[in-house]
Structure formats: structure tokens, C-alpha cells
Amino acid sequence: MPKHEPAQARERWMRVDIITAVPHSITSVLEASIVKRAQEAGAVEIVVHNLHDDGLGKYHQIDDVPFGGGAGMILRCEPIFACIERLQAERDYDEIIFLTPDGERFCQPIANALSLKRNIILLAGHYKGIDQRIRDRLITREISIGDYVLTGGELPALVVLDAVVRLLPGAMSDAESALLDSFQSGLLDAPHYTRPAEFRGMSVPEVLLSGNHKHISAWREETALEKTRKRRPDLLG
Ligand code: ADE
């Protein structure tokens, strides 16, 4: 195990089950990225479940027309109850999260809170909606990643997963970097520079080359505050 990984990473930290009608859209993304490294380091175990495996009848039906009429298909209760109840028989879940545009808006404090959980389920809807009884009986939390409508909950599930997993011990090579992100301090991030100090007539702010860490800290704080004031004054409220 590489030297930089904290001791906790040796024991699995978190398990995430993702339920979807299109598992490939999740697994293909999981192949890349920091999330894969986090799995290899033992920080997280991610298991993707194909809703069609619990589908009904010969055609593994998972959806149906809405009662009362209207456009679009609705995910049925039976496959989702079967999948979630099977998982619940194996372990306790801290949260069963449904990704939906009418959920609470995802943000860094929610990611922080979820990163402290042991077992969570992410349910991605892929049709017009899901039967309300699933939400009433099984779902403990509903999350939206923003005020726009996507074709399914898979991308939102990946967004939530990525934001949470990178906070887990062992997921990042430099544990500090997750804590110093934009939003963790309540401010946007200060600008960053690397070599060369001069590029096409653009130079790096003198203070960053000064070696004076007190001045550098003060500059970073000041520029972060200025950027936040300009772009996201709501964060300063
Ligand atoms: N499913 C479709 N759009 C979504 C959104 N904005 N957030 C979460 N789930 C969604």
C-alpha cells in the first residue's frame, strides 16, 4: 500500500449501492476517475444493480403507464421494492437516496454529511418518474443536483458519488486538498499558478514567488473573498 494512505483506508470505509435501469452508464464512468482509485484503496465499495434483474415477467418489465393518464412511463413498485428489500436484509442502510429534480439541492455540506455514513443506496430513476409509494415507504432522502431536468438519475448519482467518495480517507493522495476546496471554507477557491513564472507575457502574482507564507496566506484569503463577492455573494450572506 502506498505510504500516503491513512490507516483507516485499510478497512472499508463506506459501501454504496447504486440501483439503475442502465447500469452500463454508471460502470463505464466508474472505470475511470478518482472513484476507481478509492475502491482499490479500500475506501469504498460500490455495487451497481440492474433494475431489470428484478423486472416482471418474461420481458423483465420495470415500468408502466401512469394511472389517471398522462405522458411517459412510471417505474413500478415491485422491482424497486425487491431490490432494496434484498439489500436491507443483508445490512442496515443509513440513507436510501432518490435522485430527482424536485429533491433538496445538493451542496458541499450534504456531501460532507454523507461521507460519514457507512452504507447508502442511490436510486436513479430513468423514466418520467417513479411510483409515489416507493418514495413514501423506502426513500429516506431526495436529492437534486440543480434546477434543470436530465434524462435520468444516473449522472446525478455519479455527481453525488464523486463528491462524497473524494472526501473518504484514502481516496485522495493529499488528504488536505479536499478540505481546502472551494466551498469547504464557505468561500470560492483562490487562483492557482504553476511554472513557468512568465508565460506569453502573463506573470504570476509576485507574492506567490516571495516565499513569505504569511503574505501568501493573506493574499489567498483576500482573492478568495473578492472572487466570492463577485461571483457568489449569496455565500457570504
Ligand atoms: N433526474 C433528472 N434531473 C435531475 C436533477 N437535476 N437532479 C437529480 N436527479 C435528476
Short mmCIF file of C-alpha atoms and ligand atoms in Angstrom, two decimals:
data_model
loop_
_atom_site.label_atom_id
_atom_site.label_comp_id
_atom_site.label_asym_id
_atom_site.label_seq_id
_atom_site.Cartn_x
_atom_site.Cartn_y
_atom_site.Cartn_z
CA MET A 1 0.00 0.00 0.00
CA PRO A 2 1.45 3.43 -0.90
CA LYS A 3 2.87 5.38 2.04
CA HIS A 4 0.49 8.33 1.82
CA GLU A 5 -2.67 6.33 2.54
CA PRO A 6 -4.03 6.73 6.06
CA ALA A 7 -4.51 3.65 8.24
CA GLN A 8 -8.31 3.84 8.03
CA ALA A 9 -8.17 3.14 4.31
CA ARG A 10 -7.12 -0.44 5.03
CA GLU A 11 -10.58 -1.14 6.34
CA ARG A 12 -13.51 -0.45 4.01
CA TRP A 13 -14.99 2.87 4.94
CA MET A 14 -18.24 3.00 3.06
CA ARG A 15 -20.48 0.90 0.84
CA VAL A 16 -22.61 2.48 -1.88
CA ASP A 17 -25.25 0.51 -3.79
CA ILE A 18 -26.48 2.14 -6.97
CA ILE A 19 -29.77 0.96 -8.47
CA THR A 20 -30.37 1.81 -12.12
CA ALA A 21 -32.09 0.58 -15.27
CA VAL A 22 -28.91 1.39 -17.26
CA PRO A 23 -26.00 0.01 -15.21
CA HIS A 24 -23.52 0.49 -18.04
CA SER A 25 -23.88 4.27 -17.80
CA ILE A 26 -22.61 4.03 -14.23
CA THR A 27 -19.97 1.30 -14.57
CA SER A 28 -18.35 2.88 -17.62
CA VAL A 29 -17.73 6.08 -15.66
CA LEU A 30 -16.57 4.22 -12.56
CA GLU A 31 -13.82 2.61 -14.59
CA ALA A 32 -12.02 5.94 -14.68
CA SER A 33 -11.55 8.67 -12.10
CA ILE A 34 -10.59 9.01 -8.50
CA VAL A 35 -13.54 6.82 -7.55
CA LYS A 36 -11.81 3.76 -9.01
CA ARG A 37 -8.66 4.51 -7.05
CA ALA A 38 -10.75 4.92 -3.91
CA GLN A 39 -12.24 1.48 -4.48
CA GLU A 40 -8.82 -0.06 -5.00
CA ALA A 41 -7.55 1.61 -1.83
CA GLY A 42 -10.46 0.03 0.08
CA ALA A 43 -12.04 3.37 0.99
CA VAL A 44 -15.33 2.48 -0.67
CA GLU A 45 -17.13 -0.48 -2.16
CA ILE A 46 -19.54 0.38 -4.97
CA VAL A 47 -22.06 -2.17 -6.20
CA VAL A 48 -24.26 -1.43 -9.22
CA HIS A 49 -27.63 -3.20 -9.52
CA ASN A 50 -29.58 -3.63 -12.73
CA LEU A 51 -33.25 -2.93 -12.07
CA HIS A 52 -34.18 -5.26 -14.95
CA ASP A 53 -32.87 -8.20 -12.90
CA ASP A 54 -35.94 -7.71 -10.69
CA GLY A 55 -38.24 -6.90 -13.62
CA LEU A 56 -41.59 -8.60 -14.01
CA GLY A 57 -42.42 -11.48 -16.35
CA LYS A 58 -40.76 -12.68 -19.49
CA TYR A 59 -39.69 -9.19 -20.55
CA HIS A 60 -38.44 -8.09 -17.13
CA GLN A 61 -40.84 -5.18 -17.12
CA ILE A 62 -39.87 -2.36 -14.76
CA ASP A 63 -42.27 0.43 -15.78
CA ASP A 64 -45.88 1.02 -16.70
CA VAL A 65 -48.33 3.70 -17.85
CA PRO A 66 -49.46 6.23 -15.21
CA PHE A 67 -52.83 5.79 -13.52
CA GLY A 68 -55.03 8.73 -14.48
CA GLY A 69 -53.29 9.10 -17.83
CA GLY A 70 -50.50 11.38 -18.97
CA ALA A 71 -47.27 11.11 -20.90
CA GLY A 72 -44.31 8.92 -20.01
CA MET A 73 -43.82 5.69 -18.15
CA ILE A 74 -43.57 5.29 -14.39
CA LEU A 75 -41.17 2.91 -12.64
CA ARG A 76 -43.22 0.22 -10.89
CA CYS A 77 -43.04 -0.66 -7.21
CA GLU A 78 -42.24 -4.38 -7.42
CA PRO A 79 -38.71 -4.34 -8.93
CA ILE A 80 -37.50 -1.50 -6.71
CA PHE A 81 -39.01 -2.93 -3.52
CA ALA A 82 -37.49 -6.35 -4.37
CA CYS A 83 -34.03 -4.91 -4.95
CA ILE A 84 -33.97 -2.61 -1.92
CA GLU A 85 -35.52 -5.15 0.47
CA ARG A 86 -32.95 -7.74 -0.58
CA LEU A 87 -30.17 -5.27 0.21
CA GLN A 88 -31.79 -4.32 3.52
CA ALA A 89 -31.87 -7.99 4.52
CA GLU A 90 -28.08 -8.03 4.25
CA ARG A 91 -27.21 -4.81 6.10
CA ASP A 92 -28.64 -1.62 7.57
CA TYR A 93 -28.65 1.44 5.36
CA ASP A 94 -28.11 4.94 6.74
CA GLU A 95 -29.74 6.59 3.73
CA ILE A 96 -31.74 5.46 0.70
CA ILE A 97 -31.45 8.36 -1.69
CA PHE A 98 -33.59 9.02 -4.74
CA LEU A 99 -32.09 11.40 -7.31
CA THR A 100 -34.82 13.69 -8.58
CA PRO A 101 -35.09 17.29 -9.80
CA ASP A 102 -37.65 18.01 -7.04
CA GLY A 103 -35.32 16.90 -4.23
CA GLU A 104 -33.28 19.10 -1.88
CA ARG A 105 -30.44 20.88 -3.67
CA PHE A 106 -27.11 19.06 -3.39
CA CYS A 107 -24.27 21.05 -1.83
CA GLN A 108 -20.95 20.55 -0.05
CA PRO A 109 -22.41 20.20 3.48
CA ILE A 110 -24.65 17.34 2.24
CA ALA A 111 -21.60 15.65 0.65
CA ASN A 112 -19.71 16.09 3.93
CA ALA A 113 -22.56 14.56 5.94
CA LEU A 114 -22.96 11.61 3.54
CA SER A 115 -19.22 10.90 3.66
CA LEU A 116 -19.66 9.99 7.34
CA LYS A 117 -22.23 7.27 6.59
CA ARG A 118 -21.48 3.59 6.41
CA ASN A 119 -23.98 2.23 3.87
CA ILE A 120 -26.05 4.19 1.39
CA ILE A 121 -28.25 3.36 -1.61
CA LEU A 122 -28.54 5.71 -4.60
CA LEU A 123 -31.65 5.11 -6.69
CA ALA A 124 -31.55 6.57 -10.19
CA GLY A 125 -34.90 6.97 -11.90
CA HIS A 126 -34.76 6.75 -15.66
CA TYR A 127 -38.27 7.42 -16.83
CA LYS A 128 -40.90 10.05 -16.30
CA GLY A 129 -40.98 9.23 -12.62
CA ILE A 130 -41.37 6.53 -10.05
CA ASP A 131 -44.43 5.28 -8.22
CA GLN A 132 -45.00 7.57 -5.23
CA ARG A 133 -45.30 4.58 -2.89
CA ILE A 134 -41.59 3.89 -3.36
CA ARG A 135 -40.82 7.39 -2.18
CA ASP A 136 -43.26 7.14 0.71
CA ARG A 137 -42.09 3.79 2.02
CA LEU A 138 -38.43 3.30 1.10
CA ILE A 139 -36.72 6.57 0.32
CA THR A 140 -35.13 8.47 3.23
CA ARG A 141 -33.77 11.41 1.25
CA GLU A 142 -34.39 13.03 -2.15
CA ILE A 143 -31.59 14.96 -3.80
CA SER A 144 -31.43 17.23 -6.86
CA ILE A 145 -28.14 18.33 -8.39
CA GLY A 146 -29.63 21.54 -9.74
CA ASP A 147 -32.64 23.26 -11.23
CA TYR A 148 -32.64 21.53 -14.60
CA VAL A 149 -34.07 18.24 -15.77
CA LEU A 150 -31.79 15.45 -17.02
CA THR A 151 -32.92 12.31 -18.83
CA GLY A 152 -32.24 10.15 -15.80
CA GLY A 153 -30.79 9.99 -12.31
CA GLU A 154 -27.55 8.28 -13.37
CA LEU A 155 -25.47 11.42 -13.87
CA PRO A 156 -26.80 12.94 -10.64
CA ALA A 157 -25.96 9.68 -8.80
CA LEU A 158 -22.41 9.88 -10.18
CA VAL A 159 -22.13 13.52 -9.16
CA VAL A 160 -23.17 12.73 -5.59
CA LEU A 161 -20.93 9.67 -5.50
CA ASP A 162 -17.88 11.59 -6.73
CA ALA A 163 -18.39 14.45 -4.28
CA VAL A 164 -18.74 12.01 -1.38
CA VAL A 165 -16.04 9.49 -2.25
CA ARG A 166 -13.29 12.06 -2.66
CA LEU A 167 -13.83 13.01 1.00
CA LEU A 168 -13.21 9.47 2.26
CA PRO A 169 -9.91 8.66 3.96
CA GLY A 170 -7.59 7.05 1.41
CA ALA A 171 -9.46 8.39 -1.63
CA MET A 172 -7.15 11.30 -2.32
CA SER A 173 -3.38 11.27 -2.30
CA ASP A 174 -3.28 14.57 -0.44
CA ALA A 175 -5.92 14.41 2.28
CA GLU A 176 -5.65 18.14 2.78
CA SER A 177 -6.64 19.07 -0.73
CA ALA A 178 -10.27 18.01 -0.29
CA LEU A 179 -10.55 20.16 2.81
CA LEU A 180 -9.10 23.22 1.10
CA ASP A 181 -11.55 23.13 -1.83
CA SER A 182 -13.92 25.80 -2.87
CA PHE A 183 -16.97 25.65 -0.57
CA GLN A 184 -15.32 23.83 2.35
CA SER A 185 -14.24 27.20 3.73
CA GLY A 186 -17.50 28.83 2.66
CA LEU A 187 -15.53 30.75 0.00
CA LEU A 188 -14.63 30.04 -3.61
CA ASP A 189 -11.07 28.92 -4.26
CA ALA A 190 -8.20 31.40 -4.74
CA PRO A 191 -6.42 31.32 -8.14
CA HIS A 192 -3.61 28.80 -8.62
CA TYR A 193 -0.39 29.06 -10.66
CA THR A 194 2.49 26.76 -11.51
CA ARG A 195 5.69 27.05 -13.57
CA PRO A 196 6.69 28.90 -15.66
CA ALA A 197 6.53 32.16 -13.71
CA GLU A 198 6.19 34.02 -17.01
CA PHE A 199 4.06 32.74 -19.93
CA ARG A 200 3.27 34.74 -23.07
CA GLY A 201 3.60 37.99 -21.22
CA MET A 202 1.43 36.84 -18.32
CA SER A 203 3.19 36.71 -14.99
CA VAL A 204 2.41 35.06 -11.68
CA PRO A 205 1.48 37.42 -8.83
CA GLU A 206 4.73 38.47 -7.14
CA VAL A 207 3.57 37.46 -3.66
CA LEU A 208 3.36 33.76 -4.67
CA LEU A 209 7.05 33.83 -5.59
CA SER A 210 8.06 35.62 -2.41
CA GLY A 211 8.37 32.59 -0.13
CA ASN A 212 6.61 34.60 2.60
CA HIS A 213 3.88 32.22 3.75
CA LYS A 214 2.11 34.76 5.88
CA HIS A 215 1.76 37.11 2.92
CA ILE A 216 0.77 34.23 0.62
CA SER A 217 -1.98 33.12 3.02
CA ALA A 218 -3.29 36.66 3.33
CA TRP A 219 -3.28 37.08 -0.49
CA ARG A 220 -5.16 33.79 -0.98
CA GLU A 221 -7.75 34.74 1.58
CA GLU A 222 -8.23 38.17 0.08
CA THR A 223 -8.53 36.95 -3.53
CA ALA A 224 -10.89 34.13 -2.49
CA LEU A 225 -13.07 36.67 -0.71
CA GLU A 226 -13.00 39.01 -3.70
CA LYS A 227 -13.96 36.22 -6.13
CA THR A 228 -16.77 35.09 -3.83
CA ARG A 229 -18.06 38.66 -3.51
CA LYS A 230 -18.15 39.00 -7.31
CA ARG A 231 -19.45 35.58 -8.33
CA ARG A 232 -21.38 34.20 -5.37
CA PRO A 233 -22.35 36.96 -2.96
CA ASP A 234 -25.06 34.60 -1.66
CA LEU A 235 -22.32 32.52 0.02
CA LEU A 236 -21.29 35.47 2.15
CA GLY A 237 -24.84 36.15 3.38
N1 ADE B 1 -33.03 13.48 -12.53
C1 ADE B 1 -33.28 14.27 -13.59
N2 ADE B 1 -32.84 15.51 -13.39
C2 ADE B 1 -32.26 15.53 -12.15
C3 ADE B 1 -31.62 16.52 -11.37
N3 ADE B 1 -31.48 17.79 -11.79
N4 ADE B 1 -31.17 16.18 -10.14
C4 ADE B 1 -31.32 14.92 -9.69
N5 ADE B 1 -31.94 13.94 -10.38
C5 ADE B 1 -32.39 14.25 -11.61
#
